[in-house]
Coordinates of C-alpha atoms in Angstrom, one line a residue:
M1 CA 3.4 8.1 1.0
P2 CA 3.8 7.4 -2.7
K3 CA 2.3 4.6 -4.7
T4 CA 4.9 2.1 -5.9
T5 CA 5.4 -0.3 -8.8
M6 CA 6.5 -3.9 -8.9
K7 CA 10.1 -5.0 -9.4
A8 CA 11.5 -8.5 -9.5
T9 CA 15.1 -9.4 -9.8
L10 CA 16.7 -12.9 -10.0
L11 CA 19.4 -12.3 -7.4
R12 CA 21.0 -15.8 -7.0
H13 CA 20.7 -19.2 -8.6
T14 CA 22.5 -22.5 -8.5
P15 CA 25.6 -22.2 -10.7
D16 CA 25.0 -24.1 -13.9
P17 CA 21.5 -25.2 -12.9
E18 CA 21.0 -27.4 -16.0
G19 CA 24.3 -29.1 -15.4
T20 CA 23.5 -29.7 -11.8
I21 CA 20.1 -31.3 -12.7
A22 CA 21.7 -33.4 -15.4
L23 CA 24.3 -34.7 -13.0
G24 CA 21.6 -35.7 -10.5
A25 CA 19.7 -37.6 -13.2
K26 CA 22.7 -39.4 -14.6
L27 CA 23.7 -40.4 -11.1
C28 CA 20.5 -42.3 -10.7
Y29 CA 21.3 -44.6 -13.7
S30 CA 25.0 -44.9 -13.7
A31 CA 27.6 -47.0 -11.9
S32 CA 30.3 -44.5 -12.6
E33 CA 32.1 -42.5 -9.9
L34 CA 30.6 -39.1 -9.1
D35 CA 33.6 -37.2 -10.2
K36 CA 33.7 -38.9 -13.6
L37 CA 30.0 -38.2 -14.1
A38 CA 30.5 -34.5 -13.2
A39 CA 33.4 -34.3 -15.7
G40 CA 31.2 -35.8 -18.4
V41 CA 28.4 -33.4 -17.7
E42 CA 30.8 -30.4 -18.0
K43 CA 32.1 -31.6 -21.4
K44 CA 28.7 -32.1 -23.1
D45 CA 25.8 -29.9 -23.9
Q46 CA 22.9 -31.1 -21.7
A47 CA 20.1 -29.4 -23.6
G48 CA 18.7 -32.6 -25.1
F49 CA 19.1 -34.5 -21.9
I50 CA 17.2 -31.8 -19.9
R51 CA 14.4 -31.9 -22.5
R52 CA 14.2 -35.7 -22.3
L53 CA 14.0 -35.6 -18.5
I54 CA 11.1 -33.2 -18.6
S55 CA 9.3 -35.2 -21.3
M56 CA 9.6 -38.3 -19.1
N57 CA 8.3 -36.3 -16.1
H58 CA 11.4 -37.1 -14.2
L59 CA 11.1 -33.9 -12.1
S60 CA 12.5 -34.8 -8.7
V61 CA 16.0 -34.0 -10.0
M62 CA 14.8 -30.5 -10.8
E63 CA 14.8 -29.8 -7.1
H64 CA 18.7 -29.7 -7.0
A65 CA 18.6 -26.2 -8.7
S66 CA 17.3 -23.2 -6.8
F67 CA 16.4 -19.6 -7.7
T68 CA 16.2 -16.6 -5.4
Y69 CA 14.3 -13.5 -6.4
G70 CA 14.2 -10.1 -4.8
I71 CA 10.6 -8.8 -5.1
S72 CA 9.4 -5.3 -4.1
G73 CA 6.5 -3.0 -4.8
V74 CA 3.9 -5.7 -4.4
S75 CA 0.9 -5.7 -2.2
R76 CA 0.2 -7.6 0.9
S77 CA -2.6 -9.2 -1.1
L78 CA 0.0 -10.7 -3.4
L79 CA 2.0 -11.9 -0.3
A80 CA -1.1 -13.9 0.8
Q81 CA -1.2 -15.6 -2.6
I82 CA 2.5 -16.4 -3.1
T83 CA 3.0 -17.9 0.3
R84 CA 0.4 -20.5 -0.5
H85 CA 3.3 -22.1 -2.6
R86 CA 4.6 -24.1 0.4
I87 CA 7.7 -25.6 -1.2
A88 CA 9.4 -22.2 -1.1
S89 CA 11.3 -20.0 1.3
F90 CA 10.3 -16.5 2.1
S91 CA 11.9 -13.5 3.9
V92 CA 9.4 -10.7 4.1
Q93 CA 9.8 -7.1 5.3
S94 CA 8.1 -6.9 8.8
Q95 CA 5.3 -4.5 9.6
R96 CA 6.3 -4.9 13.2
Y97 CA 10.0 -4.0 13.1
V98 CA 9.6 -1.5 10.2
S99 CA 7.4 1.5 11.0
A100 CA 4.9 2.8 8.4
S101 CA 4.4 6.1 10.1
S102 CA 4.7 9.4 8.2
E103 CA 7.4 10.6 10.6
K104 CA 9.6 7.5 10.3
R105 CA 9.6 6.8 6.6
G106 CA 7.2 9.1 5.0
G107 CA 4.3 6.7 5.4
F108 CA 3.5 3.3 3.8
F109 CA 3.9 2.6 0.2
Y110 CA 0.9 1.1 -1.7
V111 CA -0.1 -0.5 -4.9
V112 CA -2.9 1.0 -7.0
P113 CA -5.2 -1.8 -8.2
Q114 CA -5.4 -2.3 -12.0
G115 CA -9.2 -1.9 -12.0
V116 CA -8.9 1.5 -10.3
E117 CA -6.3 2.7 -12.8
R118 CA -8.5 1.7 -15.7
L119 CA -11.2 4.0 -14.4
G120 CA -8.9 7.0 -15.0
E121 CA -7.2 9.8 -13.1
D122 CA -10.1 10.8 -11.0
A123 CA -10.5 7.3 -9.7
V124 CA -6.8 7.0 -8.9
A125 CA -6.9 10.3 -7.1
E126 CA -9.9 9.1 -5.0
F127 CA -8.0 5.9 -4.2
E128 CA -4.9 7.9 -3.2
A129 CA -7.0 10.1 -0.9
Q130 CA -8.3 6.9 0.8
M131 CA -4.7 5.8 1.3
D132 CA -4.0 9.2 2.9
T133 CA -6.9 8.7 5.2
I134 CA -5.6 5.3 6.3
Q135 CA -2.2 6.8 6.8
S136 CA -3.7 9.4 9.2
W137 CA -5.4 6.5 11.1
Y138 CA -2.1 4.7 11.4
D139 CA -0.2 7.8 12.5
G140 CA -3.0 8.5 15.0
W141 CA -2.8 5.1 16.6
V142 CA 1.0 5.3 16.8
E143 CA 0.8 8.6 18.6
K144 CA -1.9 7.3 21.1
M145 CA 0.1 4.2 21.9
G146 CA 3.4 5.9 22.6
G147 CA 4.9 6.9 19.3
T148 CA 7.5 4.3 18.8
G149 CA 8.5 0.6 19.3
E150 CA 7.6 -2.8 18.1
G151 CA 4.5 -3.1 20.2
V152 CA 3.2 0.1 18.8
N153 CA 3.9 -0.9 15.2
E154 CA 2.4 -4.4 15.6
D155 CA -0.9 -3.0 16.7
A156 CA -1.1 0.1 14.5
R157 CA -0.6 -2.0 11.4
F158 CA -4.0 -3.5 11.9
V159 CA -5.6 -0.5 10.0
L160 CA -3.2 -0.9 7.0
P161 CA -4.9 -2.2 3.8
N162 CA -4.1 -5.1 1.5
A163 CA -2.8 -2.4 -0.9
A164 CA 0.1 -1.7 1.5
A165 CA 3.3 -2.6 -0.3
T166 CA 6.0 -5.0 0.9
Q167 CA 9.3 -6.5 -0.3
M168 CA 10.6 -10.0 0.1
L169 CA 13.2 -12.6 -0.9
V170 CA 11.6 -15.8 -2.4
T171 CA 13.6 -19.0 -3.1
M172 CA 12.1 -21.9 -5.1
N173 CA 13.7 -24.9 -6.6
A174 CA 13.2 -25.4 -10.3
R175 CA 10.4 -28.0 -9.9
E176 CA 8.3 -25.7 -7.7
L177 CA 9.1 -22.7 -10.0
M178 CA 7.7 -24.7 -12.9
H179 CA 4.6 -25.3 -10.8
F180 CA 4.4 -21.7 -9.9
F181 CA 4.5 -20.6 -13.5
R182 CA 1.9 -23.2 -14.5
L183 CA -0.6 -21.7 -12.1
R184 CA 0.3 -18.0 -11.9
C185 CA 1.1 -17.3 -15.6
C186 CA -2.4 -18.4 -16.4
S187 CA -4.7 -15.6 -17.5
R188 CA -7.2 -16.6 -14.8
A189 CA -4.6 -15.8 -12.1
Q190 CA -5.0 -12.5 -10.3
W191 CA -3.4 -9.7 -12.4
E192 CA -0.7 -8.7 -9.9
I193 CA 0.8 -12.2 -9.3
R194 CA 0.4 -13.0 -13.0
A195 CA 2.5 -10.0 -13.9
L196 CA 5.1 -11.1 -11.3
A197 CA 5.1 -14.7 -12.6
W198 CA 5.7 -13.7 -16.2
E199 CA 8.6 -11.4 -15.1
M200 CA 10.1 -14.2 -13.0
L201 CA 9.8 -16.6 -15.9
R202 CA 11.5 -14.2 -18.3
Q203 CA 14.5 -14.0 -16.0
A204 CA 14.6 -17.8 -15.4
V205 CA 14.7 -18.4 -19.1
E206 CA 17.7 -16.2 -19.4
V207 CA 19.8 -18.4 -17.1
A208 CA 18.3 -21.8 -17.9
P209 CA 16.6 -21.7 -21.3
N210 CA 16.4 -25.5 -21.8
L211 CA 15.1 -26.1 -18.3
F212 CA 12.3 -23.6 -18.7
E213 CA 11.7 -24.0 -22.4
N214 CA 8.1 -25.1 -21.9
A215 CA 7.4 -23.4 -18.6
G216 CA 4.4 -21.1 -18.4
P217 CA 0.6 -21.6 -18.1
A218 CA -0.7 -25.1 -18.5
C219 CA -2.3 -24.4 -21.8
I220 CA 1.0 -23.9 -23.7
A221 CA 1.8 -27.6 -23.3
G222 CA -1.6 -29.2 -23.4
P223 CA -5.3 -28.7 -22.9
C224 CA -6.4 -26.1 -20.4
P225 CA -7.1 -27.7 -17.0
E226 CA -9.7 -25.1 -16.1
G227 CA -12.5 -26.8 -18.0
E228 CA -15.6 -24.7 -18.3
K229 CA -13.8 -21.8 -16.7
S230 CA -11.1 -21.7 -19.4
C231 CA -10.4 -18.2 -20.7
G232 CA -10.1 -19.5 -24.3
K233 CA -6.8 -17.6 -24.8
A234 CA -4.5 -20.6 -25.3
A235 CA -3.3 -19.3 -28.6
E236 CA -2.5 -15.9 -27.1
M237 CA -0.7 -17.5 -24.2
K238 CA 1.4 -19.6 -26.6
A239 CA 2.2 -16.5 -28.7
R240 CA 3.4 -14.7 -25.5
R241 CA 5.5 -17.6 -24.5
R242 CA 7.0 -17.9 -28.0
A243 CA 7.8 -14.2 -28.0
L244 CA 9.6 -14.5 -24.6
M245 CA 11.8 -17.4 -25.9
E246 CA 12.6 -15.4 -29.1
E247 CA 13.5 -12.4 -27.0
N248 CA 15.9 -14.6 -25.0
H249 CA 17.5 -16.1 -28.1
G250 CA 17.5 -12.8 -30.0

């Protein structure tokens, strides 16, 4: 029953997402036939046009481009947070159909909280021992309820902790992804989903650099919306965002 680490991979995205968005926007204001508009978009660099759309807050056309990530090694606690982003599609590994028993798959994987890791090796060992205890509870209930089957799994899972790891597919359109980055890249976001958001942003920038040029926490594009709860790290956030862009262009 090993601890696990986060992994996020951009698996699929709309081909030429920036071109698709540009086509949608041009269609709104042009009397030209669609095929002629598409040909024009293919011939020209749309970087400036994409920037102008974003500056005008013409964001509805951003919904024509979608991005699908494979995410693993994250906690059920993170799952509860990310599914609050309603304009998204999720496919999540089931704790009903997938057993977490020691016999079936070596036990459940789990995420060690950042705060525990900062306390050092002894604290991590204590946490891991607690996970071992929970595993024994789970295995015990599986055995008492018959040893196998969906009904057994769905009831035995009630003793599993928020630390239990899961994996999922997440699909968001570009507009929702920008909103996700705005909220979850913020230094006030919980550490696990913040780490995930920055990694998802890094990969989004690789395939659509103009579209996500100014994506990230709200403070990189204007005043912090957190008011008195602001972390005061706007300069640090801007520097991190700048380094990410330089890495992509490097």
